[in-house]
PDB file of C-alpha atoms in Angstrom:
ATOM      1  CA  UNK A  68    -156.015   7.354  61.288  1.00 77.00           C
ATOM      2  CA  UNK A  69    -152.712   4.625  62.011  1.00 96.00           C
ATOM      3  CA  UNK A  70    -149.814   3.820  63.373  1.00 98.00           C
ATOM      4  CA  UNK A  71    -146.835   2.836  62.507  1.00 98.00           C
ATOM      5  CA  UNK A  72    -144.353  -0.230  63.691  1.00 98.00           C
ATOM      6  CA  UNK A  73    -140.407  -0.382  62.297  1.00 98.00           C
ATOM      7  CA  UNK A  74    -139.256  -2.904  64.337  1.00 98.00           C
ATOM      8  CA  UNK A  75    -135.431  -4.015  64.519  1.00 98.00           C
ATOM      9  CA  UNK A  76    -133.640  -6.644  65.533  1.00 98.00           C
ATOM     10  CA  UNK A  77    -130.108  -5.206  66.547  1.00 98.00           C
ATOM     11  CA  UNK A  78    -126.608  -5.379  64.083  1.00 97.00           C
ATOM     12  CA  UNK A  79    -124.199  -7.897  64.638  1.00 97.00           C
ATOM     13  CA  UNK A  80    -122.346  -7.793  67.664  1.00 95.00           C
ATOM     14  CA  UNK A  81    -118.642  -8.681  68.510  1.00 92.00           C
ATOM     15  CA  UNK A  82    -118.228 -11.370  70.881  1.00 85.00           C
ATOM     16  CA  UNK A  83    -113.609 -10.789  70.458  1.00 80.00           C
ATOM     17  CA  UNK A  84    -113.926  -9.027  73.480  1.00 77.00           C
ATOM     18  CA  UNK A  85    -113.731 -12.458  76.942  1.00 80.00           C
ATOM     19  CA  UNK A  86    -115.380 -11.068  80.117  1.00 82.00           C
ATOM     20  CA  UNK A  87    -117.645  -8.685  77.856  1.00 87.00           C
ATOM     21  CA  UNK A  88    -120.416  -8.764  79.333  1.00 92.00           C
ATOM     22  CA  UNK A  89    -123.432  -9.469  77.717  1.00 91.00           C
ATOM     23  CA  UNK A  90    -125.192  -5.820  78.169  1.00 95.00           C
ATOM     24  CA  UNK A  91    -121.938  -3.944  76.611  1.00 94.00           C
ATOM     25  CA  UNK A  92    -121.516  -5.611  73.574  1.00 94.00           C
ATOM     26  CA  UNK A  93    -120.609  -3.232  70.920  1.00 95.00           C
ATOM     27  CA  UNK A  94    -121.253  -3.832  67.319  1.00 96.00           C
ATOM     28  CA  UNK A  95    -119.189  -5.811  65.141  1.00 95.00           C
ATOM     29  CA  UNK A  96    -117.783  -4.115  61.308  1.00 96.00           C
ATOM     30  CA  UNK A  97    -120.652  -6.185  59.815  1.00 96.00           C
ATOM     31  CA  UNK A  98    -122.987  -4.158  61.917  1.00 97.00           C
ATOM     32  CA  UNK A  99    -121.969  -1.310  61.454  1.00 97.00           C
ATOM     33  CA  UNK A 100    -121.927  -1.861  57.675  1.00 96.00           C
ATOM     34  CA  UNK A 101    -125.154  -3.237  57.903  1.00 97.00           C
ATOM     35  CA  UNK A 102    -127.319  -1.103  59.647  1.00 97.00           C
ATOM     36  CA  UNK A 103    -125.959   1.839  57.719  1.00 96.00           C
ATOM     37  CA  UNK A 104    -127.924  -0.076  54.587  1.00 96.00           C
ATOM     38  CA  UNK A 105    -130.757  -0.878  56.629  1.00 97.00           C
ATOM     39  CA  UNK A 106    -130.483   3.085  57.642  1.00 95.00           C
ATOM     40  CA  UNK A 107    -130.600   3.867  53.599  1.00 95.00           C
ATOM     41  CA  UNK A 108    -133.050   1.890  52.986  1.00 96.00           C
ATOM     42  CA  UNK A 109    -135.323   3.182  55.232  1.00 95.00           C
ATOM     43  CA  UNK A 110    -134.208   6.300  54.083  1.00 94.00           C
ATOM     44  CA  UNK A 111    -135.228   5.706  50.266  1.00 94.00           C
ATOM     45  CA  UNK A 112    -138.452   3.561  51.449  1.00 95.00           C
ATOM     46  CA  UNK A 113    -139.795   6.686  52.938  1.00 93.00           C
ATOM     47  CA  UNK A 114    -139.831   5.356  56.105  1.00 94.00           C
ATOM     48  CA  UNK A 115    -138.945   7.734  59.356  1.00 93.00           C
ATOM     49  CA  UNK A 116    -139.258   7.084  63.071  1.00 95.00           C
ATOM     50  CA  UNK A 117    -140.562  10.054  65.468  1.00 94.00           C
ATOM     51  CA  UNK A 118    -139.181   8.633  68.188  1.00 95.00           C
ATOM     52  CA  UNK A 119    -136.795   5.175  68.667  1.00 97.00           C
ATOM     53  CA  UNK A 120    -136.737   3.099  71.247  1.00 98.00           C
ATOM     54  CA  UNK A 121    -133.844   0.624  72.668  1.00 98.00           C
ATOM     55  CA  UNK A 122    -133.094  -1.566  75.343  1.00 97.00           C
ATOM     56  CA  UNK A 123    -129.918   0.320  76.255  1.00 95.00           C
ATOM     57  CA  UNK A 124    -127.435  -2.338  76.253  1.00 96.00           C
ATOM     58  CA  UNK A 125    -125.055  -1.150  74.054  1.00 97.00           C
ATOM     59  CA  UNK A 126    -125.968  -2.453  70.438  1.00 97.00           C
ATOM     60  CA  UNK A 127    -128.372  -1.621  70.566  1.00 97.00           C
ATOM     61  CA  UNK A 128    -128.100   2.177  71.304  1.00 97.00           C
ATOM     62  CA  UNK A 129    -125.092   2.174  68.448  1.00 97.00           C
ATOM     63  CA  UNK A 130    -127.257   0.511  66.382  1.00 98.00           C
ATOM     64  CA  UNK A 131    -129.416   2.982  65.672  1.00 96.00           C
ATOM     65  CA  UNK A 132    -126.203   5.366  66.195  1.00 95.00           C
ATOM     66  CA  UNK A 133    -125.444   3.918  63.450  1.00 95.00           C
ATOM     67  CA  UNK A 134    -128.266   4.678  61.548  1.00 95.00           C
ATOM     68  CA  UNK A 135    -128.967   8.671  62.594  1.00 92.00           C
ATOM     69  CA  UNK A 136    -126.796  10.285  60.493  1.00 86.00           C
ATOM     70  CA  UNK A 137    -128.473   9.502  56.959  1.00 81.00           C
ATOM     71  CA  UNK A 138    -132.136  10.544  58.772  1.00 80.00           C
ATOM     72  CA  UNK A 139    -133.372  13.630  57.499  1.00 74.00           C
ATOM     73  CA  UNK A 140    -135.092  14.475  61.097  1.00 76.00           C
ATOM     74  CA  UNK A 141    -133.274  13.361  63.936  1.00 73.00           C
ATOM     75  CA  UNK A 142    -136.236  10.755  65.952  1.00 85.00           C
ATOM     76  CA  UNK A 143    -136.101  11.529  70.046  1.00 86.00           C
ATOM     77  CA  UNK A 144    -134.242   8.079  71.182  1.00 93.00           C
ATOM     78  CA  UNK A 145    -135.096   6.734  74.213  1.00 96.00           C
ATOM     79  CA  UNK A 146    -133.189   3.931  75.967  1.00 97.00           C
ATOM     80  CA  UNK A 147    -135.648   0.835  78.154  1.00 97.00           C
ATOM     81  CA  UNK A 148    -134.424  -1.033  80.551  1.00 96.00           C
ATOM     82  CA  UNK A 149    -137.213  -3.759  80.430  1.00 97.00           C
ATOM     83  CA  UNK A 150    -136.843  -3.940  76.250  1.00 98.00           C
ATOM     84  CA  UNK A 151    -133.483  -6.629  76.983  1.00 97.00           C
ATOM     85  CA  UNK A 152    -133.847 -10.073  76.453  1.00 95.00           C
ATOM     86  CA  UNK A 153    -137.259  -8.793  76.569  1.00 97.00           C
ATOM     87  CA  UNK A 154    -140.109 -11.777  75.927  1.00 98.00           C
ATOM     88  CA  UNK A 155    -142.921 -11.108  73.282  1.00 98.00           C
ATOM     89  CA  UNK A 156    -145.120  -9.839  76.433  1.00 98.00           C
ATOM     90  CA  UNK A 157    -142.927  -7.211  77.625  1.00 98.00           C
ATOM     91  CA  UNK A 158    -142.515  -6.214  74.464  1.00 98.00           C
ATOM     92  CA  UNK A 159    -146.506  -4.790  73.772  1.00 98.00           C
ATOM     93  CA  UNK A 160    -146.527  -3.462  77.143  1.00 98.00           C
ATOM     94  CA  UNK A 161    -143.137  -0.733  76.073  1.00 98.00           C
ATOM     95  CA  UNK A 162    -145.207  -0.698  72.948  1.00 98.00           C
ATOM     96  CA  UNK A 163    -148.651   0.318  73.888  1.00 98.00           C
ATOM     97  CA  UNK A 164    -147.069   3.028  76.583  1.00 98.00           C
ATOM     98  CA  UNK A 165    -145.173   5.584  73.306  1.00 98.00           C
ATOM     99  CA  UNK A 166    -147.149   8.589  72.136  1.00 96.00           C
ATOM    100  CA  UNK A 167    -145.669   8.790  68.471  1.00 96.00           C
ATOM    101  CA  UNK A 168    -147.341   7.893  65.902  1.00 96.00           C
ATOM    102  CA  UNK A 169    -144.564   6.514  64.106  1.00 96.00           C
ATOM    103  CA  UNK A 170    -141.940   4.034  66.283  1.00 98.00           C
ATOM    104  CA  UNK A 171    -139.482   2.257  66.069  1.00 98.00           C
ATOM    105  CA  UNK A 172    -137.829  -0.579  68.570  1.00 98.00           C
ATOM    106  CA  UNK A 173    -135.029  -2.296  68.606  1.00 98.00           C
ATOM    107  CA  UNK A 174    -134.037  -4.838  70.820  1.00 97.00           C
ATOM    108  CA  UNK A 175    -133.300  -9.013  70.627  1.00 97.00           C
ATOM    109  CA  UNK A 176    -133.789 -12.197  69.714  1.00 96.00           C
ATOM    110  CA  UNK A 177    -135.551 -14.818  71.152  1.00 96.00           C
ATOM    111  CA  UNK A 178    -138.341 -11.580  71.862  1.00 97.00           C
ATOM    112  CA  UNK A 179    -138.182  -9.889  69.020  1.00 98.00           C
ATOM    113  CA  UNK A 180    -138.935 -12.699  66.553  1.00 98.00           C
ATOM    114  CA  UNK A 181    -141.662 -14.272  68.685  1.00 98.00           C
ATOM    115  CA  UNK A 182    -143.138 -10.517  69.294  1.00 98.00           C
ATOM    116  CA  UNK A 183    -142.949 -10.361  65.632  1.00 98.00           C
ATOM    117  CA  UNK A 184    -144.692 -12.995  64.797  1.00 98.00           C
ATOM    118  CA  UNK A 185    -147.581 -12.606  66.498  1.00 98.00           C
ATOM    119  CA  UNK A 186    -148.426  -8.888  66.752  1.00 98.00           C
ATOM    120  CA  UNK A 187    -149.545  -9.535  62.915  1.00 98.00           C
ATOM    121  CA  UNK A 188    -152.333 -10.228  61.417  1.00 98.00           C
ATOM    122  CA  UNK A 189    -150.069 -12.436  58.647  1.00 98.00           C
ATOM    123  CA  UNK A 190    -145.550 -12.678  57.790  1.00 97.00           C
ATOM    124  CA  UNK A 191    -145.126 -11.657  54.548  1.00 97.00           C
ATOM    125  CA  UNK A 192    -143.418 -13.713  51.983  1.00 96.00           C
ATOM    126  CA  UNK A 193    -139.939 -14.180  53.239  1.00 97.00           C
ATOM    127  CA  UNK A 194    -137.778 -16.987  54.999  1.00 97.00           C
ATOM    128  CA  UNK A 195    -136.223 -14.763  57.172  1.00 97.00           C
ATOM    129  CA  UNK A 196    -139.119 -13.578  58.872  1.00 98.00           C
ATOM    130  CA  UNK A 197    -140.292 -16.537  61.959  1.00 97.00           C
ATOM    131  CA  UNK A 198    -135.773 -16.344  62.734  1.00 96.00           C
ATOM    132  CA  UNK A 199    -135.461 -12.051  62.928  1.00 98.00           C
ATOM    133  CA  UNK A 200    -131.616 -12.501  62.265  1.00 97.00           C
ATOM    134  CA  UNK A 201    -129.768  -9.401  63.354  1.00 97.00           C
ATOM    135  CA  UNK A 202    -130.327  -6.132  61.527  1.00 98.00           C
ATOM    136  CA  UNK A 203    -133.823  -7.400  59.988  1.00 98.00           C
ATOM    137  CA  UNK A 204    -136.088  -5.035  59.951  1.00 98.00           C
ATOM    138  CA  UNK A 205    -140.019  -4.856  59.488  1.00 98.00           C
ATOM    139  CA  UNK A 206    -142.081  -2.001  58.507  1.00 98.00           C
ATOM    140  CA  UNK A 207    -145.786  -2.782  60.087  1.00 98.00           C
ATOM    141  CA  UNK A 208    -149.040  -0.501  60.262  1.00 98.00           C
ATOM    142  CA  UNK A 209    -152.079  -1.092  62.598  1.00 98.00           C
ATOM    143  CA  UNK A 210    -155.687   0.686  62.061  1.00 98.00           C
ATOM    144  CA  UNK A 211    -155.005   2.284  66.135  1.00 97.00           C
ATOM    145  CA  UNK A 212    -155.612   5.699  67.013  1.00 97.00           C
ATOM    146  CA  UNK A 213    -153.371   4.977  69.815  1.00 98.00           C
ATOM    147  CA  UNK A 214    -150.800   2.753  71.422  1.00 98.00           C
ATOM    148  CA  UNK A 215    -152.281   1.122  73.951  1.00 98.00           C
ATOM    149  CA  UNK A 216    -155.431  -0.254  71.821  1.00 97.00           C
ATOM    150  CA  UNK A 217    -153.328  -2.380  70.166  1.00 98.00           C
ATOM    151  CA  UNK A 218    -153.588  -6.655  70.208  1.00 98.00           C
ATOM    152  CA  UNK A 219    -152.021  -9.081  68.679  1.00 98.00           C
ATOM    153  CA  UNK A 220    -152.407 -10.474  65.297  1.00 98.00           C
ATOM    154  CA  UNK A 221    -154.036  -7.162  63.974  1.00 98.00           C
ATOM    155  CA  UNK A 222    -150.645  -5.965  62.748  1.00 98.00           C
ATOM    156  CA  UNK A 223    -149.810  -5.710  58.565  1.00 98.00           C
ATOM    157  CA  UNK A 224    -146.278  -5.522  57.767  1.00 98.00           C
ATOM    158  CA  UNK A 225    -146.109  -2.811  53.852  1.00 98.00           C
ATOM    159  CA  UNK A 226    -141.985  -4.081  54.366  1.00 97.00           C
ATOM    160  CA  UNK A 227    -139.423  -6.725  55.806  1.00 98.00           C
ATOM    161  CA  UNK A 228    -135.944  -6.789  54.845  1.00 98.00           C
ATOM    162  CA  UNK A 229    -132.908  -8.478  55.968  1.00 97.00           C
ATOM    163  CA  UNK A 230    -129.285  -7.136  54.850  1.00 96.00           C
ATOM    164  CA  UNK A 231    -128.546 -10.099  52.799  1.00 95.00           C
ATOM    165  CA  UNK A 232    -131.494  -8.723  50.592  1.00 96.00           C
ATOM    166  CA  UNK A 233    -129.645  -5.636  49.581  1.00 94.00           C
ATOM    167  CA  UNK A 234    -126.239  -6.346  48.897  1.00 80.00           C
ATOM    168  CA  UNK A 235    -124.959  -5.860  45.313  1.00 56.00           C
TER     169      UNK A 235
END
């Protein structure tokens, strides 16, 4: 039996509103386009999350909001405040309590880059994996029956892309 993690950094957010709290920043137009492009990529590659866990920050909620319309089935979205600006260790704790077989996490840097580098056996041959830019997404598989048994260095990256890779 295997588990699949769809690990995504939120899409590009808007820095243009003075005084807006970081947690409340929405996506900018580029971010909205990138989220839709990533959604199309997921769909065309047969990746469908059963559960989507976001940090609750507006940019993570908006990222999924741009993507959900392209999905043939609507996954359950859960807001998990522990993912907001989380460390790699905190992200792993959130993942370990999941119950669905295919989980999508949408969270933030620098934690997501650190988590991605530590959770996989070997990084993909992609120049942007280490810094995990906005809207970057990895498909990571685990030979495990439950998320609670997932440990550092146990995942296999089966795919990784960033929006720039998808431009015509």
